[in-house]
PDB file of C-alpha atoms in Angstrom:
ATOM      1  CA  UNK A 634      99.203 -20.566 -35.205  1.00 57.00           C
ATOM      2  CA  UNK A 635      96.306 -21.466 -32.855  1.00 58.00           C
ATOM      3  CA  UNK A 636      94.284 -18.300 -33.924  1.00 68.00           C
ATOM      4  CA  UNK A 637      94.936 -19.303 -37.556  1.00 71.00           C
ATOM      5  CA  UNK A 638      93.743 -22.671 -36.770  1.00 79.00           C
ATOM      6  CA  UNK A 639      90.550 -21.290 -35.468  1.00 81.00           C
ATOM      7  CA  UNK A 640      89.933 -19.058 -38.442  1.00 80.00           C
ATOM      8  CA  UNK A 641      90.443 -22.115 -40.740  1.00 86.00           C
ATOM      9  CA  UNK A 642      87.933 -24.246 -39.037  1.00 87.00           C
ATOM     10  CA  UNK A 643      85.116 -20.900 -39.195  1.00 87.00           C
ATOM     11  CA  UNK A 644      85.944 -20.885 -43.011  1.00 87.00           C
ATOM     12  CA  UNK A 645      85.063 -24.660 -43.270  1.00 90.00           C
ATOM     13  CA  UNK A 646      81.941 -24.625 -41.575  1.00 90.00           C
ATOM     14  CA  UNK A 647      80.783 -21.447 -43.240  1.00 86.00           C
ATOM     15  CA  UNK A 648      81.567 -23.681 -46.745  1.00 89.00           C
ATOM     16  CA  UNK A 649      79.723 -26.361 -45.448  1.00 88.00           C
ATOM     17  CA  UNK A 650      76.557 -24.189 -44.497  1.00 88.00           C
ATOM     18  CA  UNK A 651      76.552 -22.566 -47.992  1.00 86.00           C
ATOM     19  CA  UNK A 652      76.249 -26.120 -49.543  1.00 89.00           C
ATOM     20  CA  UNK A 653      72.996 -26.269 -47.237  1.00 86.00           C
ATOM     21  CA  UNK A 654      71.484 -22.645 -47.312  1.00 85.00           C
ATOM     22  CA  UNK A 655      68.660 -22.162 -49.984  1.00 86.00           C
ATOM     23  CA  UNK A 656      67.533 -18.764 -48.740  1.00 88.00           C
ATOM     24  CA  UNK A 657      69.288 -15.848 -51.039  1.00 89.00           C
ATOM     25  CA  UNK A 658      69.642 -13.820 -47.764  1.00 89.00           C
ATOM     26  CA  UNK A 659      70.912 -16.410 -45.682  1.00 86.00           C
ATOM     27  CA  UNK A 660      73.451 -17.113 -48.771  1.00 88.00           C
ATOM     28  CA  UNK A 661      74.716 -13.770 -48.884  1.00 90.00           C
ATOM     29  CA  UNK A 662      75.469 -13.534 -45.279  1.00 89.00           C
ATOM     30  CA  UNK A 663      77.500 -16.661 -45.545  1.00 90.00           C
ATOM     31  CA  UNK A 664      79.036 -15.509 -48.681  1.00 91.00           C
ATOM     32  CA  UNK A 665      80.134 -12.325 -46.971  1.00 90.00           C
ATOM     33  CA  UNK A 666      81.423 -14.128 -43.727  1.00 89.00           C
ATOM     34  CA  UNK A 667      83.392 -16.337 -46.177  1.00 89.00           C
ATOM     35  CA  UNK A 668      85.058 -13.550 -48.101  1.00 89.00           C
ATOM     36  CA  UNK A 669      86.143 -11.952 -44.618  1.00 88.00           C
ATOM     37  CA  UNK A 670      87.510 -15.139 -43.200  1.00 84.00           C
ATOM     38  CA  UNK A 671      89.600 -15.544 -46.397  1.00 86.00           C
ATOM     39  CA  UNK A 672      90.769 -12.008 -46.139  1.00 85.00           C
ATOM     40  CA  UNK A 673      91.743 -12.516 -42.356  1.00 83.00           C
ATOM     41  CA  UNK A 674      93.439 -15.852 -43.162  1.00 79.00           C
ATOM     42  CA  UNK A 675      95.415 -14.380 -46.045  1.00 80.00           C
ATOM     43  CA  UNK A 676      96.386 -11.396 -43.573  1.00 79.00           C
ATOM     44  CA  UNK A 677      97.597 -13.741 -40.691  1.00 72.00           C
ATOM     45  CA  UNK A 678     101.540 -13.246 -40.017  1.00 68.00           C
ATOM     46  CA  UNK A 679     103.570 -16.239 -40.932  1.00 62.00           C
ATOM     47  CA  UNK A 680     105.227 -18.134 -38.216  1.00 60.00           C
ATOM     48  CA  UNK A 681     108.812 -16.524 -37.763  1.00 56.00           C
ATOM     49  CA  UNK A 682     111.657 -19.116 -38.744  1.00 56.00           C
ATOM     50  CA  UNK A 683     113.649 -19.768 -35.754  1.00 53.00           C
ATOM     51  CA  UNK A 684     117.262 -18.345 -36.456  1.00 54.00           C
ATOM     52  CA  UNK A 685     119.910 -21.335 -36.520  1.00 51.00           C
ATOM     53  CA  UNK A 686     121.412 -20.545 -32.875  1.00 51.00           C
ATOM     54  CA  UNK A 687     118.135 -20.804 -31.543  1.00 54.00           C
ATOM     55  CA  UNK A 688     117.188 -24.181 -33.023  1.00 52.00           C
ATOM     56  CA  UNK A 689     120.573 -25.426 -31.933  1.00 51.00           C
ATOM     57  CA  UNK A 690     119.842 -24.505 -28.601  1.00 50.00           C
ATOM     58  CA  UNK A 691     116.644 -25.929 -28.348  1.00 49.00           C
ATOM     59  CA  UNK A 692     117.727 -29.182 -29.945  1.00 49.00           C
ATOM     60  CA  UNK A 693     119.832 -29.730 -27.219  1.00 52.00           C
ATOM     61  CA  UNK A 694     117.335 -29.715 -24.679  1.00 57.00           C
ATOM     62  CA  UNK A 695     117.823 -29.469 -20.994  1.00 66.00           C
ATOM     63  CA  UNK A 696     117.595 -26.064 -19.042  1.00 85.00           C
ATOM     64  CA  UNK A 697     120.073 -23.145 -19.134  1.00 89.00           C
ATOM     65  CA  UNK A 698     121.726 -22.308 -15.853  1.00 91.00           C
ATOM     66  CA  UNK A 699     123.143 -18.895 -14.907  1.00 92.00           C
ATOM     67  CA  UNK A 700     126.907 -19.105 -13.758  1.00 91.00           C
ATOM     68  CA  UNK A 701     127.585 -16.522 -10.511  1.00 86.00           C
ATOM     69  CA  UNK A 702     130.565 -18.155  -9.309  1.00 88.00           C
ATOM     70  CA  UNK A 703     134.152 -17.150 -10.911  1.00 91.00           C
ATOM     71  CA  UNK A 704     137.433 -16.085  -9.819  1.00 92.00           C
ATOM     72  CA  UNK A 705     139.586 -13.534 -11.388  1.00 94.00           C
ATOM     73  CA  UNK A 706     143.136 -12.187 -11.688  1.00 93.00           C
ATOM     74  CA  UNK A 707     145.405 -10.133 -14.126  1.00 95.00           C
ATOM     75  CA  UNK A 708     148.820  -9.708 -15.988  1.00 94.00           C
ATOM     76  CA  UNK A 709     149.994  -6.670 -17.554  1.00 93.00           C
ATOM     77  CA  UNK A 710     148.340  -7.737 -20.909  1.00 95.00           C
ATOM     78  CA  UNK A 711     145.357 -10.054 -19.715  1.00 96.00           C
ATOM     79  CA  UNK A 712     142.187  -9.854 -17.217  1.00 95.00           C
ATOM     80  CA  UNK A 713     141.682 -13.760 -16.788  1.00 96.00           C
ATOM     81  CA  UNK A 714     138.285 -15.172 -15.608  1.00 95.00           C
ATOM     82  CA  UNK A 715     138.220 -18.645 -14.157  1.00 96.00           C
ATOM     83  CA  UNK A 716     134.820 -20.439 -14.324  1.00 94.00           C
ATOM     84  CA  UNK A 717     134.509 -23.899 -12.614  1.00 94.00           C
ATOM     85  CA  UNK A 718     132.650 -26.061 -14.684  1.00 94.00           C
ATOM     86  CA  UNK A 719     132.888 -30.112 -13.648  1.00 93.00           C
ATOM     87  CA  UNK A 720     133.642 -32.170 -17.012  1.00 94.00           C
ATOM     88  CA  UNK A 721     133.855 -29.378 -19.117  1.00 95.00           C
ATOM     89  CA  UNK A 722     136.829 -30.783 -21.005  1.00 94.00           C
ATOM     90  CA  UNK A 723     134.981 -33.755 -22.327  1.00 94.00           C
ATOM     91  CA  UNK A 724     132.846 -31.468 -24.477  1.00 94.00           C
ATOM     92  CA  UNK A 725     133.468 -30.915 -28.057  1.00 93.00           C
ATOM     93  CA  UNK A 726     135.267 -27.367 -28.050  1.00 92.00           C
ATOM     94  CA  UNK A 727     132.472 -25.778 -30.271  1.00 93.00           C
ATOM     95  CA  UNK A 728     130.055 -26.296 -27.275  1.00 94.00           C
ATOM     96  CA  UNK A 729     132.254 -23.890 -25.496  1.00 95.00           C
ATOM     97  CA  UNK A 730     131.489 -20.303 -26.889  1.00 94.00           C
ATOM     98  CA  UNK A 731     132.399 -16.689 -25.693  1.00 95.00           C
ATOM     99  CA  UNK A 732     131.406 -13.590 -27.240  1.00 94.00           C
ATOM    100  CA  UNK A 733     133.558 -10.681 -26.794  1.00 95.00           C
ATOM    101  CA  UNK A 734     132.941  -6.768 -27.536  1.00 94.00           C
ATOM    102  CA  UNK A 735     134.897  -3.926 -26.417  1.00 94.00           C
ATOM    103  CA  UNK A 736     133.352  -3.764 -22.903  1.00 94.00           C
ATOM    104  CA  UNK A 737     131.760  -6.973 -22.418  1.00 94.00           C
ATOM    105  CA  UNK A 738     131.775 -10.743 -22.839  1.00 94.00           C
ATOM    106  CA  UNK A 739     129.180 -13.798 -22.523  1.00 93.00           C
ATOM    107  CA  UNK A 740     129.960 -17.336 -22.235  1.00 95.00           C
ATOM    108  CA  UNK A 741     127.651 -20.291 -23.262  1.00 94.00           C
ATOM    109  CA  UNK A 742     128.531 -23.676 -22.535  1.00 95.00           C
ATOM    110  CA  UNK A 743     125.835 -26.057 -24.385  1.00 93.00           C
ATOM    111  CA  UNK A 744     124.861 -29.330 -23.177  1.00 91.00           C
ATOM    112  CA  UNK A 745     127.217 -30.363 -19.977  1.00 92.00           C
ATOM    113  CA  UNK A 746     125.522 -32.957 -18.312  1.00 88.00           C
ATOM    114  CA  UNK A 747     122.274 -32.269 -19.927  1.00 88.00           C
ATOM    115  CA  UNK A 748     122.206 -28.442 -19.006  1.00 91.00           C
ATOM    116  CA  UNK A 749     123.440 -25.278 -20.681  1.00 94.00           C
ATOM    117  CA  UNK A 750     125.547 -22.887 -18.742  1.00 94.00           C
ATOM    118  CA  UNK A 751     125.731 -18.945 -19.250  1.00 94.00           C
ATOM    119  CA  UNK A 752     127.504 -16.086 -17.921  1.00 93.00           C
ATOM    120  CA  UNK A 753     127.535 -12.499 -19.035  1.00 92.00           C
ATOM    121  CA  UNK A 754     129.740  -9.611 -17.977  1.00 90.00           C
ATOM    122  CA  UNK A 755     128.659  -6.116 -19.159  1.00 90.00           C
ATOM    123  CA  UNK A 756     130.191  -2.642 -18.776  1.00 90.00           C
ATOM    124  CA  UNK A 757     133.732  -4.009 -18.046  1.00 93.00           C
ATOM    125  CA  UNK A 758     135.915  -1.616 -16.145  1.00 93.00           C
ATOM    126  CA  UNK A 759     138.241  -0.841 -19.095  1.00 94.00           C
ATOM    127  CA  UNK A 760     137.988  -1.623 -22.891  1.00 95.00           C
ATOM    128  CA  UNK A 761     139.330  -4.873 -24.277  1.00 95.00           C
ATOM    129  CA  UNK A 762     140.742  -5.992 -27.410  1.00 95.00           C
ATOM    130  CA  UNK A 763     137.998  -8.420 -29.353  1.00 94.00           C
ATOM    131  CA  UNK A 764     140.558  -9.897 -31.576  1.00 94.00           C
ATOM    132  CA  UNK A 765     143.227 -10.541 -28.798  1.00 95.00           C
ATOM    133  CA  UNK A 766     140.718 -12.163 -26.232  1.00 96.00           C
ATOM    134  CA  UNK A 767     140.045 -15.973 -26.212  1.00 95.00           C
ATOM    135  CA  UNK A 768     139.124 -18.787 -23.958  1.00 95.00           C
ATOM    136  CA  UNK A 769     140.978 -21.727 -22.851  1.00 95.00           C
ATOM    137  CA  UNK A 770     139.327 -25.218 -21.701  1.00 95.00           C
ATOM    138  CA  UNK A 771     140.872 -26.796 -19.165  1.00 94.00           C
ATOM    139  CA  UNK A 772     140.090 -29.891 -16.537  1.00 94.00           C
ATOM    140  CA  UNK A 773     137.013 -28.533 -14.847  1.00 95.00           C
ATOM    141  CA  UNK A 774     137.511 -25.182 -15.662  1.00 95.00           C
ATOM    142  CA  UNK A 775     136.954 -22.615 -18.595  1.00 96.00           C
ATOM    143  CA  UNK A 776     139.575 -19.711 -18.549  1.00 96.00           C
ATOM    144  CA  UNK A 777     138.250 -16.380 -20.091  1.00 96.00           C
ATOM    145  CA  UNK A 778     141.282 -14.392 -21.272  1.00 96.00           C
ATOM    146  CA  UNK A 779     140.307 -10.703 -21.831  1.00 96.00           C
ATOM    147  CA  UNK A 780     143.245  -8.827 -23.652  1.00 96.00           C
ATOM    148  CA  UNK A 781     143.470  -5.372 -22.059  1.00 96.00           C
ATOM    149  CA  UNK A 782     143.341  -2.404 -24.521  1.00 94.00           C
ATOM    150  CA  UNK A 783     145.885  -0.505 -22.581  1.00 93.00           C
ATOM    151  CA  UNK A 784     148.579  -2.256 -20.095  1.00 93.00           C
ATOM    152  CA  UNK A 785     147.344  -0.923 -16.924  1.00 93.00           C
ATOM    153  CA  UNK A 786     145.952  -2.161 -13.569  1.00 94.00           C
ATOM    154  CA  UNK A 787     142.510  -2.947 -13.064  1.00 93.00           C
ATOM    155  CA  UNK A 788     141.032  -2.653  -9.610  1.00 91.00           C
ATOM    156  CA  UNK A 789     137.789  -4.541 -10.183  1.00 90.00           C
ATOM    157  CA  UNK A 790     136.285  -6.207 -13.283  1.00 90.00           C
ATOM    158  CA  UNK A 791     133.071  -3.998 -13.800  1.00 90.00           C
ATOM    159  CA  UNK A 792     131.969  -0.447 -13.763  1.00 88.00           C
ATOM    160  CA  UNK A 793     129.287  -1.477 -11.293  1.00 87.00           C
ATOM    161  CA  UNK A 794     131.626  -2.880  -9.131  1.00 86.00           C
ATOM    162  CA  UNK A 795     133.967   0.196  -9.062  1.00 87.00           C
ATOM    163  CA  UNK A 796     130.892   2.309  -8.171  1.00 86.00           C
ATOM    164  CA  UNK A 797     129.545   0.330  -5.537  1.00 83.00           C
ATOM    165  CA  UNK A 798     133.221   0.485  -3.939  1.00 80.00           C
ATOM    166  CA  UNK A 799     133.467   4.133  -4.422  1.00 81.00           C
ATOM    167  CA  UNK A 800     130.068   4.431  -2.418  1.00 79.00           C
ATOM    168  CA  UNK A 801     131.189   2.362   0.225  1.00 75.00           C
ATOM    169  CA  UNK A 802     134.603   4.260   0.533  1.00 74.00           C
ATOM    170  CA  UNK A 803     132.378   7.486   0.532  1.00 72.00           C
ATOM    171  CA  UNK A 804     130.446   6.252   3.503  1.00 66.00           C
ATOM    172  CA  UNK A 805     133.503   5.732   5.716  1.00 63.00           C
ATOM    173  CA  UNK A 806     135.563   8.466   4.683  1.00 63.00           C
ATOM    174  CA  UNK A 807     133.653  11.248   6.638  1.00 55.00           C
ATOM    175  CA  UNK A 808     135.021  13.916   8.622  1.00 55.00           C
ATOM    176  CA  UNK A 809     134.709  12.414  11.975  1.00 60.00           C
ATOM    177  CA  UNK A 810     136.894   9.067  12.277  1.00 59.00           C
ATOM    178  CA  UNK A 811     134.784   7.843  14.995  1.00 62.00           C
ATOM    179  CA  UNK A 812     131.728   8.045  12.718  1.00 65.00           C
ATOM    180  CA  UNK A 813     133.386   5.919   9.973  1.00 64.00           C
ATOM    181  CA  UNK A 814     134.012   3.459  12.407  1.00 68.00           C
ATOM    182  CA  UNK A 815     130.699   3.400  13.513  1.00 70.00           C
ATOM    183  CA  UNK A 816     129.706   2.923  10.162  1.00 72.00           C
ATOM    184  CA  UNK A 817     132.016  -0.212   9.779  1.00 72.00           C
ATOM    185  CA  UNK A 818     130.491  -1.736  12.827  1.00 74.00           C
ATOM    186  CA  UNK A 819     126.854  -1.203  11.568  1.00 77.00           C
ATOM    187  CA  UNK A 820     127.538  -3.060   8.469  1.00 76.00           C
ATOM    188  CA  UNK A 821     129.648  -5.789  10.406  1.00 77.00           C
ATOM    189  CA  UNK A 822     126.506  -6.047  12.696  1.00 77.00           C
ATOM    190  CA  UNK A 823     123.942  -6.096   9.908  1.00 81.00           C
ATOM    191  CA  UNK A 824     125.438  -8.661   7.899  1.00 80.00           C
ATOM    192  CA  UNK A 825     127.105 -10.841  10.697  1.00 80.00           C
ATOM    193  CA  UNK A 826     125.794 -14.107  11.897  1.00 83.00           C
ATOM    194  CA  UNK A 827     124.727 -14.352  15.661  1.00 83.00           C
ATOM    195  CA  UNK A 828     128.231 -14.759  17.174  1.00 83.00           C
ATOM    196  CA  UNK A 829     129.577 -11.599  15.372  1.00 79.00           C
ATOM    197  CA  UNK A 830     126.230  -9.787  16.763  1.00 81.00           C
ATOM    198  CA  UNK A 831     126.992 -10.981  20.067  1.00 83.00           C
ATOM    199  CA  UNK A 832     130.795  -9.629  19.890  1.00 82.00           C
ATOM    200  CA  UNK A 833     130.070  -6.540  18.804  1.00 78.00           C
ATOM    201  CA  UNK A 834     127.157  -6.290  21.621  1.00 81.00           C
ATOM    202  CA  UNK A 835     129.478  -7.127  24.137  1.00 81.00           C
ATOM    203  CA  UNK A 836     132.172  -4.607  23.028  1.00 79.00           C
ATOM    204  CA  UNK A 837     129.844  -2.045  22.993  1.00 76.00           C
ATOM    205  CA  UNK A 838     128.339  -2.494  26.543  1.00 80.00           C
ATOM    206  CA  UNK A 839     132.093  -2.586  28.044  1.00 78.00           C
ATOM    207  CA  UNK A 840     132.868   0.451  25.887  1.00 74.00           C
ATOM    208  CA  UNK A 841     129.675   2.144  27.550  1.00 73.00           C
ATOM    209  CA  UNK A 842     130.770   0.875  30.764  1.00 75.00           C
ATOM    210  CA  UNK A 843     134.343   2.284  30.655  1.00 70.00           C
ATOM    211  CA  UNK A 844     133.179   5.649  29.414  1.00 65.00           C
ATOM    212  CA  UNK A 845     130.569   5.890  32.160  1.00 64.00           C
ATOM    213  CA  UNK A 846     133.233   5.067  34.870  1.00 63.00           C
ATOM    214  CA  UNK A 847     135.655   7.598  33.239  1.00 60.00           C
ATOM    215  CA  UNK A 848     132.863  10.437  33.697  1.00 55.00           C
ATOM    216  CA  UNK A 849     132.416   9.701  37.284  1.00 51.00           C
ATOM    217  CA  UNK A 850     134.508  12.447  39.353  1.00 53.00           C
ATOM    218  CA  UNK A 851     137.315  10.642  41.858  1.00 49.00           C
ATOM    219  CA  UNK A 852     136.155  12.592  44.990  1.00 48.00           C
ATOM    220  CA  UNK A 853     132.822  10.984  45.267  1.00 43.00           C
TER     221      UNK A 853
END
């Protein structure tokens, strides 16, 4: 729209100059420029109309917050995801929308205390039934019910979680048990706070001392 606005201003000025120009050569140049500008304006793409959902979103105002915290459990038939949102029960039901596909769902909560909240789960561990899945609004909580296609236990929620668990397991399942333990200690040390680091260091020093004492022959 800004570029189109500039072109229209240029065209107005060219038309104005044409009314003042008396020299044929100057008039010819201006007429050519006028045709060129008219053609450019005609070929400008029209602004795309916003789709209804987008318009509705923007009319609500506020900004969108990504939800990262949730809890989950499962029954034989459902995987249940619990999302805490203060005051969500006060919203009109249509402000809480969940779209399901066979391996994903996304949640949009509109205009809760002036903000929109979203959460997306892609690559669910196993397929779900779109028709059988739903959401329930409870006090300060949204419960997303994903209907399992097959009644089986899920070890985690997503394929990504499964892969990351498998990688971790592979790192610890080494042929040498002491190497597996070392990997666990290294991970605990890297992720631990100062207290954890001090504890591991102390244990390490003590074990080295014991090892050293054990290596000294008794007759010295």
